[in-house]
Amino acid sequence: MDAGDLYRASSSLRSSSKRGESFRANSSSIWRNTGLEVFTRSSREEDDEEALKWAALEKLPTFDRLRRGLLMGSRGADEVDVHNLGMQEKKNLIERLVQTVEQDNDKFLLKLRNRIDRVGIDIPTIEVRYEHLNIDAEAFSASRALPTFVNFHINLVEGFLNTLHILPSRKKPFTILKDVSGIIKPCRMTLLLGPPSSGKTTLLLALAGKLDPNLKVSGRVSYNGHEMHEFVAQRTAAYISQHDLHIGEMTVRETLAFSARCQGVGSRYDMLAELSRREKAANIKPDHDVDIYMKAAATEGDEANVVTDYILKVLGLEICADTLVGDEMIRGISGGQKKRVTTGEMLVGPAKALFMDEISTGLDSSTTFQIVNMLRQYVHIMKGTAFISLLQPAPETYNLFDDIVLLSDGQIVYQGPRENVLDFFESMGFKCPTRKGVADFLQEVTSKKDQKQYWENKNEPYQYISVSEFAEAFQSYVVGRRVGDELAVPFDKTKSHPAALTTQKYGIGKKELLKACADREYLLMKRNSFVFFFKIFQASIYKLEIMLVYYVKLKKIAKINLLYPISA
């Protein structure tokens, strides 16, 4: 082969190789560009479709706009009516918002808070003050205090004679709370500590407005500077008792749903309406899941509010949500779960102030920590007010609180920041051991039996310091003087949010309240249908027997009248 043939062959090979490379380059570029266009176009079409649906929602009237939202699903965003959300849809919504309680609950609350702050809406806050509060009671002592048959009738007669001032009362007076004063501030977790019979429950009941009317009360309790008669304290604040009182035939979900339905939504709907109006004016598009949650939470009359599923999630009650609560005759959930149900009954409501009495009874330290941590996140982020009584909290749970109130023998020994409580007792000569829990130390240092072991100065002889001496020393301590100075300045009522205090007696209308109670009774009748049918059958038999007796009697009387007619 000559040089010309070699040149032509090599050139043809180079040209063919260039054509192959150009083909591969063009094909790869075509696939790459086509793929980009396909995926970009699909995502763009979904975004455009979602934007069109949201724009259509924004054009609806306010009432319809607050009832509809975009629910994210496998096929994108679907327009739904929040009033008609199914149980599974609510579960999926809560699962997306709070997948893991320990990690996602604070993120979810921050989303709610950021949406509210973004448009400049103020969240209502409540500051509770009690000044010179004295509570006294009268009761029988020794054997007369026993609830026997004889004592009941003797007390009845004596009460009547005491009313007529014929016989003096034999009841002995005693003091429960003695001149206590303090402030429960919003956005701060306050822990109430004290030994048994120190007056913790009475103080919580007094602040929640649920004291027994037979007690003698003096002093002042105010919310944001308003007296207790200026608003309905029982609906403004939620008191969580240490006693579990439930209907055993209802499930956990039904119990919480009924409580949420009766308490209503409070000011959620009004806040959501203002929030939606400001977002529309500012052309702000909220997160769809958060928007659906807030709209569903503000819907009145919903038999299964989405807040119920949220509380079930954060309290760890999902595993027993469809289990009967149970009682002495019906097997149900455990004691610790009942305690969480008692807590959840009040948390599903719209109350901003929470007064909790021994919510850790029957719970292990890990569960107590999770519940208190959840409450801490709510109080700090959503500006709530929490006053919680715990008997012996673990050190990890104790460290979650911001303020400490130590109550002993009806007197406040300390009230202030958690960081300063040990400094106060060290100034009195008592020191908490290194490996001793602070909460246990605080409840033992005022006891006459346990106080001596904490005496720090071994060079000086130990002398018992009474509770009254502790209380007087706290008034002159720097923290005590600060509390006194704050109480001396009255709360500015103009700074109180209009939606902070509730003035309506019922959370929902009387018609809705009647419907909720009727639905509950119908549910219990269906669940105990055998008993009700047996009672109806039994009553019918009694009715027929009585009718038969009267029929026979009337027939005999008629026969006697025929035989012996009465002469005119």
Coordinates of C-alpha atoms in Angstrom, one line a residue:
M1 CA 0.0 0.0 0.0
D2 CA 1.5 3.4 -1.0
A3 CA 1.7 6.5 1.1
G4 CA -1.5 8.0 -0.5
D5 CA -3.5 4.9 0.4
L6 CA -2.1 5.0 4.0
Y7 CA -3.0 8.7 4.4
R8 CA -6.6 8.1 3.0
A9 CA -7.1 5.1 5.3
S10 CA -5.8 6.9 8.4
S11 CA -7.9 9.9 7.6
S12 CA -11.0 7.8 7.1
L13 CA -10.3 6.1 10.5
R14 CA -9.9 9.4 12.2
S15 CA -13.1 10.8 10.7
S16 CA -15.0 7.7 11.6
S17 CA -13.7 7.8 15.2
K18 CA -14.6 11.5 15.4
R19 CA -18.1 10.7 14.1
G20 CA -18.4 8.0 16.8
E21 CA -17.2 10.4 19.5
S22 CA -19.5 13.1 18.3
F23 CA -22.4 10.7 18.2
R24 CA -21.7 9.5 21.8
A25 CA -21.3 13.1 23.0
N26 CA -24.5 14.1 21.3
S27 CA -26.4 11.1 22.6
S28 CA -25.2 11.7 26.1
S29 CA -25.9 15.4 25.9
I30 CA -29.3 14.6 24.5
W31 CA -30.1 12.2 27.4
R32 CA -28.6 14.5 30.0
N33 CA -30.6 17.5 28.7
T34 CA -33.7 15.5 28.2
G35 CA -33.5 14.1 31.7
L36 CA -33.0 17.5 33.2
E37 CA -35.9 18.9 31.3
V38 CA -38.1 16.0 32.2
F39 CA -37.4 16.1 36.0
T40 CA -37.3 19.9 36.1
R41 CA -40.5 20.1 34.1
S42 CA -42.3 17.6 36.4
S43 CA -41.2 19.3 39.6
R44 CA -42.1 22.7 38.1
E45 CA -45.5 21.4 37.1
E46 CA -46.1 20.1 40.6
D47 CA -45.0 23.4 42.1
D48 CA -47.2 25.3 39.7
E49 CA -50.2 23.0 40.4
E50 CA -49.6 23.5 44.2
A51 CA -49.4 27.3 43.7
L52 CA -52.6 27.3 41.7
K53 CA -54.4 25.4 44.4
W54 CA -53.1 27.7 47.1
A55 CA -54.1 30.7 45.1
A56 CA -57.6 29.3 44.7
L57 CA -57.8 28.8 48.5
E58 CA -56.7 32.4 49.1
K59 CA -59.6 33.7 47.0
L60 CA -62.2 31.9 49.2
P61 CA -64.1 33.8 51.8
T62 CA -62.6 33.9 55.3
F63 CA -64.9 31.3 56.8
D64 CA -64.3 28.8 53.9
R65 CA -60.5 29.6 53.8
L66 CA -60.1 28.7 57.5
R67 CA -61.8 25.3 56.9
R68 CA -59.8 24.2 53.9
G69 CA -56.1 23.5 53.3
L70 CA -53.6 21.5 51.3
L71 CA -52.8 18.1 52.7
M72 CA -49.6 16.6 51.4
G73 CA -49.9 13.0 50.1
S74 CA -48.2 10.6 47.9
R75 CA -49.7 12.3 44.8
G76 CA -48.8 15.8 45.9
A77 CA -51.0 18.4 47.7
D78 CA -54.7 17.7 47.8
E79 CA -57.3 20.3 48.8
V80 CA -59.3 19.0 51.9
D81 CA -61.8 20.2 54.4
V82 CA -60.2 20.1 57.8
H83 CA -63.5 19.3 59.4
N84 CA -63.7 16.0 57.5
L85 CA -60.2 14.7 58.1
G86 CA -60.2 11.0 58.7
M87 CA -58.5 9.3 61.7
Q88 CA -55.7 7.9 59.5
E89 CA -55.1 11.3 57.8
K90 CA -54.7 12.9 61.3
K91 CA -52.3 10.2 62.4
N92 CA -50.2 10.7 59.2
L93 CA -50.2 14.5 59.7
I94 CA -49.0 14.2 63.3
E95 CA -46.4 11.6 62.2
R96 CA -45.0 14.0 59.7
L97 CA -44.9 16.9 62.2
V98 CA -43.6 14.9 65.2
Q99 CA -42.0 11.7 64.1
T100 CA -39.8 11.4 67.2
V101 CA -41.0 13.3 70.3
E102 CA -37.6 13.8 71.8
Q103 CA -36.2 15.3 68.7
D104 CA -39.2 16.8 66.7
N105 CA -41.5 18.2 69.3
D106 CA -39.5 21.4 69.9
K107 CA -39.0 21.8 66.1
F108 CA -42.8 21.6 65.6
L109 CA -43.5 24.1 68.3
L110 CA -40.9 26.4 66.9
K111 CA -42.6 26.2 63.5
L112 CA -45.9 27.3 65.1
R113 CA -44.1 30.1 67.0
N114 CA -42.3 31.3 63.9
R115 CA -45.4 31.4 61.9
I116 CA -47.1 33.6 64.5
D117 CA -44.1 35.9 65.1
R118 CA -43.6 36.3 61.3
V119 CA -46.8 38.4 61.0
G120 CA -46.3 40.2 64.4
I121 CA -49.1 38.6 66.4
D122 CA -48.6 38.6 70.2
I123 CA -49.2 35.3 72.1
P124 CA -51.4 35.8 75.2
T125 CA -49.5 35.3 78.5
I126 CA -50.7 34.9 82.1
E127 CA -48.9 36.1 85.3
V128 CA -50.4 34.7 88.5
R129 CA -49.9 36.6 91.8
Y130 CA -50.9 35.6 95.3
E131 CA -50.5 38.1 98.1
H132 CA -50.9 37.5 101.8
L133 CA -52.9 34.3 101.2
N134 CA -54.3 32.7 104.3
I135 CA -56.4 29.6 104.3
D136 CA -57.9 28.1 107.5
A137 CA -60.2 25.2 108.0
E138 CA -62.3 23.6 110.8
A139 CA -62.5 19.8 111.3
F140 CA -63.3 17.2 113.9
S141 CA -60.4 15.3 115.5
A142 CA -59.7 11.8 116.8
S143 CA -62.6 9.4 116.5
R144 CA -65.1 12.1 115.6
A145 CA -63.4 12.5 112.3
L146 CA -64.2 9.0 111.2
P147 CA -67.0 8.7 108.6
T148 CA -69.1 6.3 110.6
F149 CA -72.9 5.9 110.7
V150 CA -73.1 7.3 114.3
N151 CA -70.8 10.3 113.6
F152 CA -72.8 11.2 110.5
H153 CA -76.1 11.6 112.4
I154 CA -74.3 13.3 115.4
N155 CA -72.7 15.8 113.0
L156 CA -76.0 16.4 111.3
V157 CA -77.7 17.3 114.6
E158 CA -74.8 19.3 115.9
G159 CA -74.7 21.3 112.6
F160 CA -78.4 22.2 113.0
L161 CA -77.9 23.2 116.6
N162 CA -74.8 25.3 115.7
T163 CA -76.8 27.1 113.1
L164 CA -79.4 28.1 115.8
H165 CA -76.5 29.1 118.2
I166 CA -77.7 26.6 120.8
L167 CA -74.6 24.4 120.9
P168 CA -71.0 25.6 120.2
S169 CA -69.1 24.0 117.4
R170 CA -66.7 21.2 118.5
K171 CA -64.6 21.5 115.3
K172 CA -61.0 22.4 115.9
P173 CA -59.5 25.2 113.7
F174 CA -56.2 24.7 112.0
T175 CA -54.2 26.7 109.4
I176 CA -53.3 25.3 106.0
L177 CA -51.5 28.3 104.4
K178 CA -50.1 31.1 106.5
D179 CA -49.5 34.5 104.8
V180 CA -47.9 33.2 101.6
S181 CA -47.0 35.6 98.7
G182 CA -45.4 35.1 95.4
I183 CA -45.5 35.3 91.6
I184 CA -45.8 32.6 89.0
K185 CA -44.3 34.1 85.8
P186 CA -45.1 33.1 82.2
C187 CA -42.4 31.4 80.0
R188 CA -40.9 29.9 83.1
M189 CA -41.3 26.4 84.6
T190 CA -42.0 26.6 88.3
L191 CA -41.6 23.6 90.6
L192 CA -43.5 23.3 93.9
L193 CA -41.7 21.2 96.5
G194 CA -42.6 20.4 100.1
P195 CA -43.1 17.5 102.5
P196 CA -46.5 15.8 102.8
S197 CA -49.2 17.9 104.5
S198 CA -47.3 21.2 103.7
G199 CA -50.3 22.7 101.8
K200 CA -49.2 22.1 98.2
T201 CA -52.6 20.9 96.9
T202 CA -54.4 23.7 98.7
L203 CA -52.1 26.3 97.2
L204 CA -52.7 24.9 93.7
L205 CA -56.4 24.8 94.2
A206 CA -56.5 28.3 95.4
L207 CA -54.5 29.6 92.4
A208 CA -56.8 27.6 90.0
G209 CA -60.0 28.9 91.6
K210 CA -61.2 25.5 92.8
L211 CA -61.0 25.8 96.6
D212 CA -63.7 24.2 98.8
P213 CA -66.2 27.0 99.7
N214 CA -66.2 25.8 103.3
L215 CA -62.6 27.0 103.8
K216 CA -61.9 30.4 105.2
V217 CA -59.8 32.3 102.7
S218 CA -58.2 35.7 103.0
G219 CA -55.7 37.5 100.8
R220 CA -55.6 38.2 97.1
V221 CA -55.1 36.0 94.0
S222 CA -54.9 37.8 90.6
Y223 CA -54.2 36.9 86.9
N224 CA -52.6 39.8 85.0
G225 CA -53.8 42.2 87.7
H226 CA -57.4 41.1 87.4
E227 CA -59.3 39.7 90.4
M228 CA -60.8 36.2 90.4
H229 CA -64.3 37.6 90.0
E230 CA -63.5 39.5 86.8
F231 CA -63.1 36.3 84.8
V232 CA -63.7 32.5 84.8
A233 CA -60.6 31.1 86.5
Q234 CA -61.7 27.5 86.0
R235 CA -61.5 27.9 82.2
T236 CA -58.6 30.2 82.1
A237 CA -56.4 27.8 84.1
A238 CA -56.3 24.0 84.1
Y239 CA -55.9 22.1 87.4
I240 CA -54.7 18.6 87.0
S241 CA -55.5 16.5 90.1
Q242 CA -53.4 13.8 91.6
H243 CA -56.5 11.5 91.7
D244 CA -57.4 9.6 88.5
L245 CA -61.2 9.8 87.9
H246 CA -62.2 8.3 84.6
I247 CA -65.1 6.4 83.0
G248 CA -63.8 2.8 82.7
E249 CA -65.9 1.9 79.7
M250 CA -64.3 4.5 77.5
T251 CA -61.0 4.2 75.6
V252 CA -58.1 6.5 76.1
R253 CA -58.7 8.2 72.7
E254 CA -62.4 8.7 73.5
T255 CA -61.6 10.1 76.9
L256 CA -59.3 12.8 75.6
A257 CA -61.5 13.5 72.6
F258 CA -64.5 14.1 74.9
S259 CA -62.5 16.4 77.1
A260 CA -61.2 18.4 74.1
R261 CA -64.7 18.6 72.7
C262 CA -66.2 20.0 75.9
Q263 CA -63.3 22.5 76.5
G264 CA -63.6 24.0 73.0
V265 CA -60.9 25.8 71.1
G266 CA -60.7 29.0 73.1
S267 CA -59.1 31.8 71.2
R268 CA -57.4 29.6 68.6
Y269 CA -60.0 30.4 65.9
D270 CA -59.8 34.2 66.4
M271 CA -56.0 34.0 66.3
L272 CA -56.0 31.9 63.2
A273 CA -58.4 34.3 61.4
E274 CA -56.1 37.2 62.2
L275 CA -53.0 35.2 61.2
S276 CA -54.6 34.2 57.9
R277 CA -55.6 37.8 57.1
R278 CA -52.1 39.1 57.8
E279 CA -50.4 36.3 55.8
K280 CA -52.7 37.0 52.8
A281 CA -51.9 40.8 53.0
A282 CA -48.2 40.1 53.2
N283 CA -48.3 37.3 50.5
I284 CA -46.8 34.8 52.9
K285 CA -47.3 31.1 52.1
P286 CA -47.1 28.9 55.3
D287 CA -46.0 25.3 55.7
H288 CA -48.9 23.1 54.5
D289 CA -48.7 20.6 57.4
V290 CA -48.5 23.4 60.0
D291 CA -51.4 25.2 58.3
I292 CA -53.6 22.1 58.3
Y293 CA -52.8 21.4 62.0
M294 CA -53.7 24.9 63.1
K295 CA -56.9 24.9 61.1
A296 CA -57.9 21.5 62.4
A297 CA -57.0 22.5 66.0
A298 CA -59.3 25.6 65.7
T299 CA -62.3 23.7 64.5
E300 CA -65.2 23.5 67.0
G301 CA -67.4 20.5 67.4
D302 CA -64.9 18.0 66.0
E303 CA -65.5 14.7 67.6
A304 CA -61.8 13.7 67.3
N305 CA -59.7 16.9 67.3
V306 CA -56.2 16.7 65.8
V307 CA -54.9 18.0 69.2
T308 CA -56.0 14.7 70.7
D309 CA -53.7 12.8 68.4
Y310 CA -50.9 15.2 69.1
I311 CA -51.3 14.8 72.9
L312 CA -51.5 11.0 72.5
K313 CA -48.2 11.2 70.6
V314 CA -46.2 13.4 73.0
L315 CA -47.5 11.6 76.2
G316 CA -46.6 8.1 74.8
L317 CA -50.2 6.9 74.9
E318 CA -50.4 5.8 71.2
I319 CA -49.9 2.2 72.1
C320 CA -53.0 2.2 74.3
A321 CA -55.1 4.7 72.5
D322 CA -57.8 2.2 71.7
T323 CA -57.7 0.4 75.0
L324 CA -60.4 0.8 77.7
V325 CA -59.3 3.0 80.6
G326 CA -60.8 0.4 83.0
D327 CA -61.7 0.6 86.7
E328 CA -62.0 -1.8 89.7
M329 CA -64.4 -4.1 87.7
I330 CA -62.9 -3.7 84.1
R331 CA -59.4 -4.5 83.2
G332 CA -57.8 -1.5 81.4
I333 CA -54.6 0.4 81.2
S334 CA -51.9 0.6 83.9
G335 CA -51.7 3.1 86.7
G336 CA -48.9 5.1 85.1
Q337 CA -50.9 5.3 81.8
K338 CA -54.0 6.5 83.8
K339 CA -51.9 9.2 85.3
R340 CA -50.9 10.3 81.8
V341 CA -54.5 10.2 80.7
T342 CA -55.4 12.5 83.6
T343 CA -52.7 14.9 82.5
G344 CA -53.7 14.7 78.8
E345 CA -57.4 15.5 79.6
M346 CA -56.3 19.1 80.6
L347 CA -53.6 19.5 78.0
V348 CA -56.0 19.0 75.1
G349 CA -57.8 22.2 76.1
P350 CA -56.9 25.8 75.4
A351 CA -55.9 26.8 78.9
K352 CA -52.7 28.9 79.1
A353 CA -52.0 28.4 82.8
L354 CA -51.4 24.8 84.1
F355 CA -51.5 23.8 87.7
M356 CA -50.4 20.2 88.1
D357 CA -50.6 18.3 91.4
E358 CA -48.3 15.2 91.7
I359 CA -48.3 14.2 88.0
S360 CA -45.5 11.8 88.5
T361 CA -47.3 9.4 90.8
G362 CA -47.0 5.9 89.3
L363 CA -44.6 7.0 86.6
D364 CA -40.9 6.0 86.3
S365 CA -38.3 8.7 86.3
S366 CA -37.7 8.4 82.5
T367 CA -41.4 8.9 81.6
T368 CA -41.6 11.8 84.1
F369 CA -38.6 13.4 82.5
Q370 CA -40.1 13.1 79.0
I371 CA -43.5 14.7 80.1
V372 CA -41.8 17.5 82.0
N373 CA -39.5 18.2 79.1
M374 CA -42.5 18.3 76.8
L375 CA -44.1 20.8 79.1
R376 CA -40.9 22.8 79.3
Q377 CA -40.8 23.1 75.5
Y378 CA -44.4 24.3 75.4
V379 CA -43.9 26.8 78.2
H380 CA -40.7 28.3 76.8
I381 CA -41.8 28.4 73.1
M382 CA -45.5 29.1 73.3
K383 CA -45.3 31.4 76.4
G384 CA -47.3 29.3 78.8
T385 CA -47.5 29.3 82.6
A386 CA -46.8 26.1 84.5
F387 CA -46.8 25.5 88.3
I388 CA -46.0 21.8 88.9
S389 CA -45.9 19.9 92.1
L390 CA -43.6 16.8 92.3
L391 CA -42.9 14.6 95.3
Q392 CA -39.4 13.4 94.6
P393 CA -38.2 14.4 91.2
A394 CA -35.0 12.9 89.8
P395 CA -32.0 15.3 89.4
E396 CA -32.5 15.4 85.6
T397 CA -36.1 16.3 86.0
Y398 CA -35.3 18.9 88.7
N399 CA -32.8 20.7 86.3
L400 CA -35.6 21.3 83.8
F401 CA -37.3 23.8 86.0
D402 CA -36.5 27.6 86.1
D403 CA -38.0 28.6 89.5
I404 CA -38.4 26.7 92.8
V405 CA -41.1 27.3 95.4
L406 CA -40.4 25.4 98.7
L407 CA -43.4 25.1 100.9
S408 CA -43.3 23.7 104.5
D409 CA -45.9 23.9 107.2
G410 CA -48.1 26.2 105.2
Q411 CA -45.2 28.8 104.8
I412 CA -43.0 29.6 101.8
V413 CA -39.4 28.9 102.7
Y414 CA -37.9 29.9 99.3
Q415 CA -39.2 31.2 96.0
G416 CA -37.0 32.2 93.2
P417 CA -34.5 30.9 90.6
R418 CA -33.3 27.4 90.9
E419 CA -29.7 28.5 90.7
N420 CA -29.9 30.5 94.0
V421 CA -31.7 28.0 96.2
L422 CA -28.6 26.3 97.6
D423 CA -26.9 29.6 98.2
F424 CA -29.8 30.6 100.5
F425 CA -29.5 27.5 102.6
E426 CA -25.7 27.8 102.7
S427 CA -26.2 31.3 104.2
M428 CA -28.3 29.7 106.9
G429 CA -25.6 27.1 107.6
F430 CA -26.8 24.1 105.7
K431 CA -25.1 22.5 102.7
C432 CA -26.3 19.9 100.3
P433 CA -23.9 16.9 100.0
T434 CA -22.2 16.3 96.7
R435 CA -24.0 13.1 95.9
K436 CA -27.4 14.1 97.3
G437 CA -30.3 15.1 95.1
V438 CA -31.2 18.8 95.5
A439 CA -34.9 18.1 95.6
D440 CA -34.5 15.6 98.4
F441 CA -32.3 18.0 100.3
L442 CA -34.8 20.8 100.1
Q443 CA -37.6 18.6 101.5
E444 CA -35.5 17.3 104.3
V445 CA -33.7 20.4 105.4
T446 CA -36.8 21.9 107.1
S447 CA -37.6 18.7 108.9
K448 CA -36.7 18.5 112.6
K449 CA -35.7 14.9 112.2
D450 CA -33.4 15.2 109.2
Q451 CA -32.1 18.8 109.5
K452 CA -29.1 18.1 111.6
Q453 CA -27.2 16.0 109.1
Y454 CA -26.9 18.9 106.7
W455 CA -25.4 21.3 109.3
E456 CA -22.2 22.6 107.6
N457 CA -20.2 24.4 110.4
K458 CA -19.0 21.7 112.7
N459 CA -17.2 24.3 114.9
E460 CA -20.5 25.8 116.1
P461 CA -23.1 23.8 118.0
Y462 CA -26.1 22.8 116.0
Q463 CA -29.4 24.4 116.8
Y464 CA -32.7 23.6 115.2
I465 CA -34.0 26.3 112.8
S466 CA -37.8 26.3 112.5
V467 CA -39.8 26.9 109.3
S468 CA -40.9 30.3 110.6
E469 CA -37.2 31.3 111.0
F470 CA -36.4 30.1 107.5
A471 CA -39.4 32.1 106.1
E472 CA -38.3 35.3 108.0
A473 CA -34.7 34.9 106.8
F474 CA -35.9 34.5 103.2
Q475 CA -37.7 37.9 103.4
S476 CA -34.4 39.6 104.1
Y477 CA -32.4 37.5 101.5
V478 CA -31.6 39.1 98.2
V479 CA -34.1 36.9 96.3
G480 CA -36.8 37.4 98.8
R481 CA -36.4 41.2 98.6
R482 CA -36.6 41.0 94.8
V483 CA -39.9 39.1 95.0
G484 CA -41.2 41.7 97.5
D485 CA -40.2 44.6 95.2
E486 CA -42.0 43.0 92.3
L487 CA -45.2 42.4 94.3
A488 CA -45.1 46.0 95.5
V489 CA -45.5 47.2 91.9
P490 CA -49.0 46.4 90.6
F491 CA -49.4 44.6 87.3
D492 CA -50.2 47.0 84.5
K493 CA -53.6 45.8 83.2
T494 CA -53.1 47.6 79.9
K495 CA -50.4 45.1 79.1
S496 CA -52.7 42.1 79.5
H497 CA -53.7 40.5 76.2
P498 CA -57.5 40.6 75.5
A499 CA -57.5 36.9 74.8
A500 CA -55.5 35.9 77.9
L501 CA -58.4 35.6 80.3
T502 CA -61.7 33.8 79.6
T503 CA -64.9 35.4 80.6
Q504 CA -67.3 32.8 79.2
K505 CA -68.5 30.0 81.5
Y506 CA -68.6 27.3 78.8
G507 CA -66.1 26.5 76.1
I508 CA -68.8 25.6 73.6
G509 CA -72.5 26.4 73.2
K510 CA -75.1 24.6 75.3
K511 CA -76.4 22.9 72.2
E512 CA -73.0 21.5 71.3
L513 CA -72.4 20.6 75.0
L514 CA -75.7 18.7 75.1
K515 CA -74.8 16.9 71.8
A516 CA -71.4 15.9 73.2
C517 CA -72.9 14.4 76.4
A518 CA -75.6 12.7 74.4
D519 CA -73.0 11.1 72.1
R520 CA -71.0 9.9 75.1
E521 CA -74.1 8.3 76.7
Y522 CA -75.1 6.7 73.5
L523 CA -71.5 5.3 73.2
L524 CA -71.7 3.9 76.7
M525 CA -75.1 2.4 76.0
K526 CA -73.8 0.6 72.9
R527 CA -70.8 -0.7 74.8
N528 CA -73.0 -2.0 77.6
S529 CA -76.0 -3.0 75.4
F530 CA -76.6 -6.3 77.2
V531 CA -77.1 -4.6 80.5
F532 CA -79.4 -1.9 79.0
F533 CA -81.5 -4.5 77.1
F534 CA -81.7 -6.7 80.3
K535 CA -82.9 -3.6 82.3
I536 CA -85.5 -2.8 79.7
F537 CA -86.7 -6.4 79.6
Q538 CA -86.8 -6.4 83.4
A539 CA -88.7 -3.1 83.6
S540 CA -91.2 -4.4 81.0
I541 CA -91.9 -7.6 83.0
Y542 CA -92.5 -5.4 86.2
K543 CA -94.8 -3.2 84.2
L544 CA -96.8 -6.2 82.9
E545 CA -97.1 -7.6 86.4
I546 CA -98.3 -4.3 87.9
M547 CA -100.8 -4.0 85.0
L548 CA -102.1 -7.5 85.6
V549 CA -102.5 -6.9 89.4
Y550 CA -104.5 -3.7 88.8
Y551 CA -106.6 -5.4 86.1
V552 CA -107.5 -8.3 88.5
K553 CA -108.3 -5.8 91.3
L554 CA -110.5 -3.7 89.0
K555 CA -112.3 -6.8 87.8
K556 CA -113.1 -7.9 91.4
I557 CA -114.3 -4.4 92.3
A558 CA -116.6 -4.4 89.2
K559 CA -118.0 -7.8 90.2
I560 CA -118.7 -6.7 93.7
N561 CA -120.5 -3.6 92.4
L562 CA -122.7 -5.8 90.3
L563 CA -123.6 -8.2 93.1
Y564 CA -124.1 -5.4 95.7
P565 CA -125.1 -2.2 93.9
I566 CA -124.9 0.9 96.0
S567 CA -128.4 2.3 96.6
A568 CA -129.2 5.9 95.9

